């Protein structure tokens, strides 16, 4: 099926939904394509209360935020949403995005502007037997547990003490599943102290400077061998020990999904602080291909609150290009820019800011 | 250091508590939020303005203990579950601890619980006095637990004792 729209949004997570919301009550024809059967992206799996300020729904649980964001977008007649639809590739000769719907319907979607809000994929870890059943990414554990009510196992070891590792450990405990320990290769806990403190006061140890050597088991996971690391991240001989578990959960970081951007000739750069290859962009979230905008984790791994703000910024910037931006739109963007700046102002935002310096080009 | 352990040391948490005079006076909120994270709902939740206005969203919350009456509104909005209330002189022998609680089953009045320290060690037994639900946070609860008075500084969590 062939169709044309003004604005194509790839991904209906927090960034994509906020971008789409900019076009509510306008005549702009918007198409949103989403791989999952539902809207909200990772928000749906987040049972914890969000940080930030009131404007970013601080204190509200993630799944409830997704309900709020969905509402206005779903009612808008000019916003057409395709779920279970994958953006398979961009064809520059004819200038359309090829999208494949679950029932194998092909859509050729022409557009004036596109917002890529594809999010991120989970990083894996290399160790012996890392393909044994019982070894999951943290996102998979959250999907099974929080969306489908399925326990991934009985006794879990978590790898990684970033916010995802800490939050998923807490959610496992809430679901009545035993968490044996969290292991972390770095000397300090990666995520927020408050998340770590919640885990610790439930009697769960966090072993820093510890990594996994191999998984043990024949048909499925029965245990792991872990080892302590010295300050040069080298294994300390004699510290190897075996811990039994039937589930290993890997929460070792996320990687921006920038493939579509490369296809659309957007210049990208590998920036470790942002999680991988990300597009060069200006302060309007516009890439070097001027018709392409980015928002959310694809622009650099951050929090859902930042994704929402970037979604608003990208949406309003396109509204501006299409010459339909109202003063209200411009205020929304101004506020979003300010909030983003404030959120990144603390020591925790330092890494993000140093990464952004490498990809934010004022001349784009 | 709390960034290595995930627990505040006794020196670190004692420095966040009000002085003994204030503790003896009545219930008071204590905020264990030592990192500059971007978050401010506690400040907006306080009906008495006891949590100082933030200049930046990454400021640390600073509570004026003389303005706080231990109502617990801030407990229910804190996404980090970092706030709790202590009423040291609840009875001659016991203190009252109000903590955020997100586990199932939801406790009921007079349930018996283990009292846990910041490291998760069991340090005593307590009794649920009341379970509060706030409209703003329908899935969470604030649980009031009567604890032996000698534990008012160390106690930080509870685990219900299964019958």
Short mmCIF file of C-alpha atoms in Angstrom, two decimals:
data_model
loop_
_atom_site.label_atom_id
_atom_site.label_comp_id
_atom_site.label_asym_id
_atom_site.label_seq_id
_atom_site.Cartn_x
_atom_site.Cartn_y
_atom_site.Cartn_z
CA UNK A 1 0.00 0.00 0.00
CA UNK A 2 1.23 3.42 -0.92
CA UNK A 3 0.62 6.49 1.13
CA UNK A 4 2.00 9.91 1.78
CA UNK A 5 2.15 11.93 4.93
CA UNK A 6 3.72 15.13 6.15
CA UNK A 7 5.47 13.66 9.14
CA UNK A 8 6.52 10.08 9.71
CA UNK A 9 7.41 9.03 13.25
CA UNK A 10 9.26 5.75 13.67
CA UNK A 11 8.71 4.40 17.17
CA UNK A 12 5.89 5.08 19.64
CA UNK A 13 7.82 5.10 22.87
CA UNK A 14 8.00 8.18 25.10
CA UNK A 15 9.95 10.17 22.47
CA UNK A 16 7.72 9.24 19.52
CA UNK A 17 4.48 9.81 21.44
CA UNK A 18 5.57 13.23 22.70
CA UNK A 19 6.67 14.18 19.19
CA UNK A 20 3.29 13.06 17.82
CA UNK A 21 1.42 15.01 20.50
CA UNK A 22 2.81 18.25 19.04
CA UNK A 23 0.62 17.68 15.96
CA UNK A 24 -2.64 17.16 17.85
CA UNK A 25 -5.12 19.89 16.77
CA UNK A 26 -3.22 20.63 13.56
CA UNK A 27 -3.88 19.60 9.96
CA UNK A 28 -0.50 17.95 9.62
CA UNK A 29 -0.88 14.36 8.43
CA UNK A 30 1.17 12.19 10.74
CA UNK A 31 1.95 8.48 10.47
CA UNK A 32 3.38 6.67 13.47
CA UNK A 33 4.81 3.19 13.01
CA UNK A 34 5.50 0.95 15.98
CA UNK A 35 7.03 -2.52 16.00
CA UNK A 36 5.21 -3.69 19.13
CA UNK A 37 1.48 -4.41 19.35
CA UNK A 38 1.10 -1.57 21.87
CA UNK A 39 2.16 2.05 22.30
CA UNK A 40 4.44 3.38 25.02
CA UNK A 41 7.66 1.49 24.36
CA UNK A 42 9.66 0.69 27.46
CA UNK A 43 7.36 2.85 29.63
CA UNK A 44 4.88 -0.01 29.80
CA UNK A 45 7.32 -2.20 31.67
CA UNK A 46 8.25 0.44 34.20
CA UNK A 47 6.38 -0.15 37.44
CA UNK A 48 8.48 2.29 39.45
CA UNK A 49 7.79 5.97 40.01
CA UNK A 50 9.69 8.33 37.73
CA UNK A 51 12.21 10.94 38.74
CA UNK A 52 12.37 14.46 37.36
CA UNK A 53 9.87 17.23 37.90
CA UNK A 54 6.10 17.44 37.78
CA UNK A 55 6.17 18.42 34.09
CA UNK A 56 7.79 15.08 33.27
CA UNK A 57 5.33 13.21 35.48
CA UNK A 58 7.76 12.70 38.36
CA UNK A 59 6.31 10.47 41.05
CA UNK A 60 4.06 8.75 38.47
CA UNK A 61 4.73 5.14 37.53
CA UNK A 62 6.00 4.47 34.00
CA UNK A 63 2.99 2.52 32.72
CA UNK A 64 0.68 5.29 33.94
CA UNK A 65 2.76 7.88 32.06
CA UNK A 66 2.32 5.90 28.86
CA UNK A 67 -1.48 6.01 29.35
CA UNK A 68 -1.31 9.81 29.67
CA UNK A 69 0.88 10.22 26.58
CA UNK A 70 -1.23 7.84 24.47
CA UNK A 71 -4.55 9.49 25.18
CA UNK A 72 -4.24 12.72 23.20
CA UNK A 73 -2.46 11.05 20.29
CA UNK A 74 -5.02 8.25 19.91
CA UNK A 75 -7.92 10.71 19.65
CA UNK A 76 -6.34 12.88 16.95
CA UNK A 77 -7.87 12.24 13.51
CA UNK A 78 -4.77 13.44 11.69
CA UNK A 79 -2.48 10.97 13.46
CA UNK A 80 -2.49 7.49 11.94
CA UNK A 81 -0.92 4.77 14.00
CA UNK A 82 0.28 1.41 12.72
CA UNK A 83 1.26 -1.05 15.43
CA UNK A 84 3.06 -4.36 14.82
CA UNK A 85 4.70 -2.59 11.92
CA UNK A 86 8.43 -2.52 11.34
CA UNK A 87 10.30 0.22 9.50
CA UNK A 88 12.31 -2.10 7.26
CA UNK A 89 14.31 0.40 5.28
CA UNK A 90 14.54 3.73 3.53
CA UNK A 91 14.67 3.92 -0.26
CA UNK A 92 16.33 7.19 -1.24
CA UNK A 93 15.67 6.87 -5.03
CA UNK A 94 11.94 7.18 -4.50
CA UNK A 95 12.12 8.76 -1.06
CA UNK A 96 9.90 6.43 0.91
CA UNK A 97 10.09 4.32 4.02
CA UNK A 98 9.21 0.68 3.53
CA UNK A 99 7.21 -0.60 6.45
CA UNK A 100 6.06 -4.17 6.99
CA UNK A 101 2.93 -4.85 8.97
CA UNK A 102 2.51 -8.04 10.99
CA UNK A 103 0.12 -9.55 8.44
CA UNK A 104 2.85 -8.99 5.83
CA UNK A 105 1.16 -5.96 4.29
CA UNK A 106 3.80 -3.73 2.75
CA UNK A 107 3.47 0.01 3.17
CA UNK A 108 5.41 2.51 1.09
CA UNK A 109 5.23 5.64 3.15
CA UNK A 110 6.31 8.91 1.58
CA UNK A 111 6.95 11.81 3.94
CA UNK A 112 8.22 15.37 4.10
CA UNK A 113 9.91 15.02 7.48
CA UNK A 114 10.71 12.03 9.64
CA UNK A 115 11.40 11.63 13.34
CA UNK A 116 13.45 8.56 14.15
CA UNK A 117 12.62 7.52 17.70
CA UNK A 118 13.66 3.89 17.45
CA UNK A 119 15.18 3.66 20.92
CA UNK A 120 17.92 1.24 21.81
CA UNK A 121 18.79 -2.43 21.92
CA UNK A 122 20.37 -4.26 24.83
CA UNK A 123 24.07 -4.96 24.92
CA UNK A 124 25.18 -8.53 25.53
CA UNK A 125 28.18 -9.91 27.35
CA UNK A 126 30.67 -12.45 26.10
CA UNK A 127 31.40 -15.41 28.37
CA UNK A 128 31.48 -19.19 28.12
CA UNK A 129 28.01 -20.74 27.68
CA UNK A 130 26.26 -17.39 27.38
CA UNK A 131 23.60 -19.03 25.21
CA UNK A 132 22.25 -21.39 27.89
CA UNK A 133 18.49 -21.18 28.48
CA UNK A 134 17.95 -19.10 31.62
CA UNK A 135 20.18 -16.24 30.51
CA UNK A 136 18.16 -13.12 29.71
CA UNK A 137 18.59 -9.47 28.93
CA UNK A 138 17.03 -7.24 31.58
CA UNK A 139 14.50 -5.96 29.04
CA UNK A 140 13.30 -9.50 28.37
CA UNK A 141 12.90 -10.14 32.08
CA UNK A 142 10.83 -6.96 32.41
CA UNK A 143 8.69 -7.91 29.44
CA UNK A 144 7.98 -11.41 30.74
CA UNK A 145 7.39 -10.31 34.31
CA UNK A 146 5.72 -6.92 34.08
CA UNK A 147 3.77 -7.26 30.85
CA UNK A 148 2.84 -10.93 30.69
CA UNK A 149 3.01 -11.91 34.37
CA UNK A 150 5.49 -14.71 33.73
CA UNK A 151 8.29 -15.38 36.22
CA UNK A 152 11.57 -15.83 34.34
CA UNK A 153 12.93 -18.17 37.01
CA UNK A 154 13.22 -18.84 40.73
CA UNK A 155 16.66 -17.58 41.69
CA UNK A 156 18.29 -14.74 39.80
CA UNK A 157 21.78 -13.29 39.62
CA UNK A 158 21.87 -9.80 38.11
CA UNK A 159 24.84 -8.59 36.11
CA UNK A 160 25.20 -4.81 36.16
CA UNK A 161 24.34 -2.21 38.80
CA UNK A 162 23.19 0.61 36.54
CA UNK A 163 19.65 1.89 37.07
CA UNK A 164 18.19 -0.90 34.93
CA UNK A 165 19.98 -3.64 36.88
CA UNK A 166 18.91 -2.11 40.19
CA UNK A 167 15.31 -1.46 39.16
CA UNK A 168 14.78 -4.88 37.59
CA UNK A 169 16.25 -6.55 40.70
CA UNK A 170 13.74 -4.66 42.83
CA UNK A 171 10.89 -5.61 40.51
CA UNK A 172 11.93 -9.28 40.69
CA UNK A 173 11.79 -9.07 44.48
CA UNK A 174 8.35 -7.45 44.25
CA UNK A 175 7.23 -10.37 42.11
CA UNK A 176 8.36 -12.76 44.84
CA UNK A 177 11.40 -14.03 42.93
CA UNK A 178 14.64 -14.47 44.82
CA UNK A 179 17.58 -12.28 43.77
CA UNK A 180 20.82 -13.81 44.98
CA UNK A 181 23.13 -10.89 44.29
CA UNK A 182 24.01 -8.13 41.87
CA UNK A 183 27.50 -8.20 40.41
CA UNK A 184 29.23 -5.14 38.99
CA UNK A 185 32.63 -5.00 37.29
CA UNK A 186 33.27 -1.35 38.20
CA UNK A 187 34.41 -0.34 41.70
CA UNK A 188 31.29 1.78 42.27
CA UNK A 189 27.58 1.18 41.82
CA UNK A 190 26.51 2.54 38.43
CA UNK A 191 22.92 3.60 39.11
CA UNK A 192 21.30 6.02 41.52
CA UNK A 193 22.15 5.49 45.18
CA UNK A 194 18.46 5.52 46.11
CA UNK A 195 17.78 2.52 43.87
CA UNK A 196 20.78 0.65 45.30
CA UNK A 197 19.69 1.46 48.86
CA UNK A 198 16.24 -0.07 48.21
CA UNK A 199 17.90 -3.32 47.16
CA UNK A 200 20.43 -3.37 49.99
CA UNK A 201 17.84 -2.91 52.72
CA UNK A 202 16.05 -5.97 51.33
CA UNK A 203 19.18 -7.96 52.15
CA UNK A 204 20.49 -8.26 48.57
CA UNK A 205 24.29 -7.95 48.30
CA UNK A 206 25.91 -5.89 45.53
CA UNK A 207 29.40 -7.20 44.70
CA UNK A 208 31.44 -4.51 42.97
CA UNK A 209 34.68 -5.33 41.11
CA UNK A 210 33.19 -8.70 40.25
CA UNK A 211 32.43 -10.23 36.89
CA UNK A 212 31.12 -13.44 35.37
CA UNK A 213 33.54 -16.00 33.94
CA UNK A 214 31.20 -18.65 32.69
CA UNK A 215 27.74 -20.06 32.91
CA UNK A 216 27.34 -23.61 34.15
CA UNK A 217 24.64 -26.09 33.17
CA UNK A 218 23.82 -28.81 30.68
CA UNK A 219 20.28 -28.25 29.41
CA UNK A 220 19.71 -24.96 31.18
CA UNK A 221 21.45 -22.63 33.61
CA UNK A 222 22.41 -24.18 36.96
CA UNK A 223 24.95 -21.66 38.18
CA UNK A 224 27.65 -19.20 37.28
CA UNK A 225 31.32 -18.84 38.05
CA UNK A 226 32.15 -15.33 39.16
CA UNK A 227 35.51 -13.74 39.93
CA UNK A 228 36.82 -10.60 41.63
CA UNK A 229 38.64 -7.95 39.60
CA UNK A 230 41.59 -5.78 40.57
CA UNK A 231 41.79 -2.05 39.91
CA UNK A 232 43.05 -2.77 36.39
CA UNK A 233 39.93 -4.89 35.73
CA UNK A 234 41.99 -8.12 35.69
CA UNK A 235 40.70 -11.30 37.33
CA UNK A 236 42.30 -11.99 40.71
CA UNK A 237 43.43 -15.66 40.67
CA UNK A 238 41.97 -17.72 43.49
CA UNK A 239 38.83 -15.58 43.84
CA UNK A 240 36.76 -17.69 41.43
CA UNK A 241 33.62 -19.01 43.06
CA UNK A 242 30.49 -20.77 41.91
CA UNK A 243 27.03 -19.40 42.71
CA UNK A 244 23.97 -21.47 41.94
CA UNK A 245 21.06 -19.83 40.10
CA UNK A 246 18.55 -20.74 37.42
CA UNK A 247 18.38 -17.28 35.89
CA UNK A 248 21.05 -14.81 34.89
CA UNK A 249 19.91 -11.34 33.98
CA UNK A 250 22.23 -9.11 31.94
CA UNK A 251 21.81 -5.38 32.49
CA UNK A 252 25.03 -4.19 30.92
CA UNK A 253 23.90 -1.22 28.93
CA UNK A 254 21.98 -0.15 25.87
CA UNK A 255 22.99 0.69 22.33
CA UNK A 256 21.21 3.31 20.16
CA UNK A 257 19.45 1.82 17.11
CA UNK A 258 20.77 4.18 14.44
CA UNK A 259 20.62 1.95 11.34
CA UNK A 260 17.76 3.87 9.71
CA UNK A 261 19.68 7.10 10.20
CA UNK A 262 22.71 5.75 8.39
CA UNK A 263 20.44 4.64 5.55
CA UNK A 264 19.09 8.15 5.31
CA UNK A 265 22.61 9.54 4.91
CA UNK A 266 22.70 11.14 8.35
CA UNK A 267 26.24 11.54 9.55
CA UNK A 268 26.83 9.42 12.67
CA UNK A 269 29.64 9.16 15.15
CA UNK A 270 30.65 6.55 17.72
CA UNK A 271 30.33 8.17 21.15
CA UNK A 272 30.87 5.79 24.08
CA UNK A 273 29.25 8.20 26.56
CA UNK A 274 26.00 7.99 24.56
CA UNK A 275 26.09 4.21 24.19
CA UNK A 276 27.29 3.77 20.59
CA UNK A 277 26.78 5.26 17.14
CA UNK A 278 24.56 8.32 17.24
CA UNK A 279 23.64 10.94 14.66
CA UNK A 280 25.24 14.36 14.54
CA UNK A 281 22.43 16.81 15.32
CA UNK A 282 21.77 20.46 16.06
CA UNK A 283 19.91 21.92 19.02
CA UNK A 284 16.61 21.36 17.16
CA UNK A 285 17.34 17.58 17.09
CA UNK A 286 17.79 17.87 13.31
CA UNK A 287 20.36 15.58 11.66
CA UNK A 288 22.75 16.37 8.79
CA UNK A 289 20.00 15.16 6.44
CA UNK A 290 17.76 18.16 7.14
CA UNK A 291 14.53 16.19 6.75
CA UNK A 292 15.49 13.80 9.53
CA UNK A 293 15.07 14.42 13.25
CA UNK A 294 15.90 12.23 16.24
CA UNK A 295 14.56 11.90 19.78
CA UNK A 296 15.03 9.52 22.69
CA UNK A 297 17.59 6.78 23.23
CA UNK A 298 18.53 6.67 19.54
CA UNK A 299 20.03 10.13 20.11
CA UNK A 300 22.03 8.88 23.10
CA UNK A 301 21.14 6.59 26.00
CA UNK A 302 19.38 8.56 28.73
CA UNK A 303 16.23 8.48 30.84
CA UNK A 304 12.65 8.30 29.57
CA UNK A 305 12.13 11.85 30.85
CA UNK A 306 14.83 13.12 28.48
CA UNK A 307 13.28 11.12 25.64
CA UNK A 308 9.95 12.89 26.17
CA UNK A 309 11.60 16.31 26.15
CA UNK A 310 13.57 15.52 23.00
CA UNK A 311 10.34 14.31 21.40
CA UNK A 312 8.71 17.68 22.04
CA UNK A 313 11.79 19.52 20.71
CA UNK A 314 11.89 17.46 17.50
CA UNK A 315 8.12 17.76 17.00
CA UNK A 316 8.05 21.53 17.44
CA UNK A 317 11.07 21.98 15.19
CA UNK A 318 9.25 20.14 12.41
CA UNK A 319 6.12 22.19 13.06
CA UNK A 320 8.36 25.21 12.56
CA UNK A 321 9.71 23.83 9.26
CA UNK A 322 6.15 23.23 8.09
CA UNK A 323 5.29 26.78 9.15
CA UNK A 324 2.47 25.78 11.44
CA UNK A 325 4.20 26.35 14.78
CA UNK A 326 2.10 28.37 17.21
CA UNK A 327 3.50 30.49 20.05
CA UNK A 328 2.37 27.68 22.35
CA UNK A 329 4.54 25.24 20.42
CA UNK A 330 7.55 27.50 20.73
CA UNK A 331 7.03 27.86 24.47
CA UNK A 332 6.83 24.07 24.75
CA UNK A 333 10.18 23.75 22.99
CA UNK A 334 11.77 26.50 25.02
CA UNK A 335 10.65 24.86 28.26
CA UNK A 336 11.78 21.44 27.08
CA UNK A 337 15.24 22.77 26.26
CA UNK A 338 15.44 24.37 29.70
CA UNK A 339 14.27 21.21 31.49
CA UNK A 340 16.76 19.08 29.59
CA UNK A 341 19.56 21.43 30.50
CA UNK A 342 18.52 21.39 34.15
CA UNK A 343 18.22 17.60 34.27
CA UNK A 344 21.71 17.19 32.86
CA UNK A 345 23.21 19.83 35.14
CA UNK A 346 24.26 17.60 38.04
CA UNK A 347 27.29 15.33 38.30
CA UNK A 348 25.19 12.45 36.94
CA UNK A 349 24.61 14.42 33.73
CA UNK A 350 28.32 15.08 33.19
CA UNK A 351 28.89 11.98 31.10
CA UNK A 352 25.89 12.75 28.87
CA UNK A 353 27.01 16.36 28.43
CA UNK A 354 30.53 15.38 27.45
CA UNK A 355 29.08 12.92 24.91
CA UNK A 356 26.68 15.49 23.51
CA UNK A 357 29.51 17.95 22.95
CA UNK A 358 30.93 15.52 20.41
CA UNK A 359 27.76 15.33 18.31
CA UNK A 360 26.02 18.66 18.72
CA UNK A 361 26.99 20.80 15.79
CA UNK A 362 25.91 24.39 15.85
CA UNK A 363 26.49 24.79 12.10
CA UNK A 364 24.23 21.91 11.00
CA UNK B 1 31.28 5.34 50.84
CA UNK B 2 27.66 4.88 49.84
CA UNK B 3 28.53 4.70 46.12
CA UNK B 4 30.55 1.52 46.76
CA UNK B 5 28.12 -0.17 49.10
CA UNK B 6 24.64 1.17 48.36
CA UNK B 7 24.25 1.84 52.10
CA UNK B 8 24.77 5.00 54.11
CA UNK B 9 27.29 4.49 56.92
CA UNK B 10 26.22 5.40 60.46
CA UNK B 11 28.18 8.65 60.17
CA UNK B 12 26.49 9.44 56.85
CA UNK B 13 22.93 8.75 58.00
CA UNK B 14 23.40 10.36 61.39
CA UNK B 15 24.39 13.58 59.65
CA UNK B 16 21.04 13.60 57.81
CA UNK B 17 19.01 13.27 61.04
CA UNK B 18 17.75 16.14 63.18
CA UNK B 19 19.31 16.65 66.61
CA UNK B 20 18.07 14.77 69.68
CA UNK B 21 15.99 17.74 70.88
CA UNK B 22 13.99 17.74 67.64
CA UNK B 23 13.68 13.94 67.63
CA UNK B 24 12.31 14.07 71.18
CA UNK B 25 9.74 16.69 70.20
CA UNK B 26 7.62 14.68 67.75
CA UNK B 27 7.47 13.00 64.34
CA UNK B 28 9.90 14.25 61.72
CA UNK B 29 10.85 13.31 58.14
CA UNK B 30 14.38 12.24 57.28
CA UNK B 31 15.58 12.33 53.67
CA UNK B 32 18.33 9.95 52.58
CA UNK B 33 19.01 11.43 49.15
CA UNK B 34 22.74 12.21 49.03
CA UNK B 35 23.26 12.34 45.25
CA UNK B 36 22.52 15.25 42.91
CA UNK B 37 19.88 13.45 40.83
CA UNK B 38 17.33 15.44 38.78
CA UNK B 39 14.23 15.09 40.96
CA UNK B 40 12.05 17.43 43.02
CA UNK B 41 8.57 16.06 43.85
CA UNK B 42 9.31 16.06 47.60
CA UNK B 43 9.76 19.81 47.60
CA UNK B 44 6.41 20.34 45.92
CA UNK B 45 4.62 17.80 48.11
CA UNK B 46 5.34 19.46 51.44
CA UNK B 47 2.26 21.39 52.61
CA UNK B 48 4.33 23.30 55.18
CA UNK B 49 7.21 24.41 52.98
CA UNK B 50 9.64 22.49 55.16
CA UNK B 51 11.68 21.28 52.20
CA UNK B 52 13.61 24.26 50.90
CA UNK B 53 12.87 25.42 47.35
CA UNK B 54 15.33 24.08 44.79
CA UNK B 55 17.47 26.45 42.73
CA UNK B 56 18.20 23.61 40.32
CA UNK B 57 16.37 20.32 39.89
CA UNK B 58 19.60 18.51 40.76
CA UNK B 59 19.88 20.22 44.16
CA UNK B 60 19.87 18.00 47.24
CA UNK B 61 16.67 18.26 49.27
CA UNK B 62 17.22 20.24 52.48
CA UNK B 63 14.57 19.86 55.16
CA UNK B 64 13.94 22.40 57.89
CA UNK B 65 13.13 20.09 60.75
CA UNK B 66 11.42 22.82 62.80
CA UNK B 67 8.79 23.25 60.06
CA UNK B 68 8.20 19.51 59.52
CA UNK B 69 5.39 17.78 61.42
CA UNK B 70 6.04 14.30 60.04
CA UNK B 71 2.84 14.12 57.98
CA UNK B 72 4.45 11.79 55.44
CA UNK B 73 3.19 13.39 52.20
CA UNK B 74 6.77 13.47 50.93
CA UNK B 75 7.18 9.74 51.62
CA UNK B 76 4.42 8.87 49.19
CA UNK B 77 5.74 10.96 46.29
CA UNK B 78 9.47 10.16 46.54
CA UNK B 79 10.34 7.93 43.55
CA UNK B 80 13.55 6.87 45.28
CA UNK B 81 11.76 5.66 48.45
CA UNK B 82 14.38 7.77 50.18
CA UNK B 83 12.20 9.44 52.83
CA UNK B 84 10.92 8.07 56.11
CA UNK B 85 9.46 9.52 59.29
CA UNK B 86 10.58 8.79 62.84
CA UNK B 87 8.52 9.55 65.92
CA UNK B 88 11.07 8.69 68.58
CA UNK B 89 8.85 8.94 71.65
CA UNK B 90 5.79 7.11 70.39
CA UNK B 91 5.41 5.37 73.76
CA UNK B 92 7.91 5.24 76.63
CA UNK B 93 9.48 2.09 75.12
CA UNK B 94 8.76 2.36 71.42
CA UNK B 95 9.27 4.58 68.41
CA UNK B 96 7.09 4.84 65.32
CA UNK B 97 8.65 4.52 61.88
CA UNK B 98 6.68 5.49 58.74
CA UNK B 99 8.21 3.98 55.59
CA UNK B 100 7.23 3.56 51.94
CA UNK B 101 6.22 -0.03 51.22
CA UNK B 102 5.75 -1.62 47.77
CA UNK B 103 5.64 -5.35 48.50
CA UNK B 104 2.76 -7.81 48.45
CA UNK B 105 0.71 -8.79 50.33
CA UNK B 106 -0.28 -5.38 51.61
CA UNK B 107 0.23 -5.45 55.40
CA UNK B 108 -2.59 -4.94 57.87
CA UNK B 109 -2.76 -3.37 61.30
CA UNK B 110 -1.10 -5.48 63.99
CA UNK B 111 0.85 -7.63 61.52
CA UNK B 112 4.22 -8.61 62.94
CA UNK B 113 7.34 -7.82 60.96
CA UNK B 114 11.10 -8.15 61.10
CA UNK B 115 12.86 -4.81 61.30
CA UNK B 116 15.71 -4.46 58.83
CA UNK B 117 18.73 -2.18 58.85
CA UNK B 118 20.12 -0.30 55.85
CA UNK B 119 22.18 -3.43 55.06
CA UNK B 120 19.09 -5.63 55.28
CA UNK B 121 20.11 -7.31 58.56
CA UNK B 122 17.28 -8.31 60.87
CA UNK B 123 17.69 -6.17 64.00
CA UNK B 124 14.40 -6.75 65.80
CA UNK B 125 10.65 -7.23 65.64
CA UNK B 126 7.96 -4.63 65.06
CA UNK B 127 4.20 -4.30 64.72
CA UNK B 128 2.20 -2.59 61.99
CA UNK B 129 0.24 0.29 63.46
CA UNK B 130 -1.39 1.64 60.34
CA UNK B 131 -1.28 1.33 56.54
CA UNK B 132 -1.81 4.54 54.60
CA UNK B 133 -2.75 4.92 50.96
CA UNK B 134 -2.36 8.20 49.14
CA UNK B 135 -4.60 9.10 46.19
CA UNK B 136 -1.55 10.27 44.27
CA UNK B 137 0.22 6.92 44.58
CA UNK B 138 -2.48 4.24 44.39
CA UNK B 139 -0.07 1.31 44.10
CA UNK B 140 2.20 2.26 46.97
CA UNK B 141 1.62 2.36 50.71
CA UNK B 142 3.10 4.15 53.67
CA UNK B 143 3.34 1.71 56.55
CA UNK B 144 3.53 2.86 60.17
CA UNK B 145 5.52 0.42 62.27
CA UNK B 146 5.97 0.45 66.03
CA UNK B 147 9.58 -0.48 66.78
CA UNK B 148 11.68 -0.85 69.97
CA UNK B 149 12.92 2.63 70.84
CA UNK B 150 16.57 1.63 70.82
CA UNK B 151 16.34 0.91 67.07
CA UNK B 152 15.07 4.31 65.91
CA UNK B 153 18.36 5.22 64.18
CA UNK B 154 19.22 1.84 62.67
CA UNK B 155 15.77 0.73 61.50
CA UNK B 156 15.05 1.49 57.85
CA UNK B 157 12.87 -1.29 56.42
CA UNK B 158 10.55 -4.13 57.39
CA UNK B 159 9.75 -7.60 56.16
CA UNK B 160 6.44 -9.13 57.11
CA UNK B 161 6.70 -12.31 59.14
CA UNK B 162 4.75 -15.11 57.49
CA UNK B 163 2.46 -16.98 59.80
#
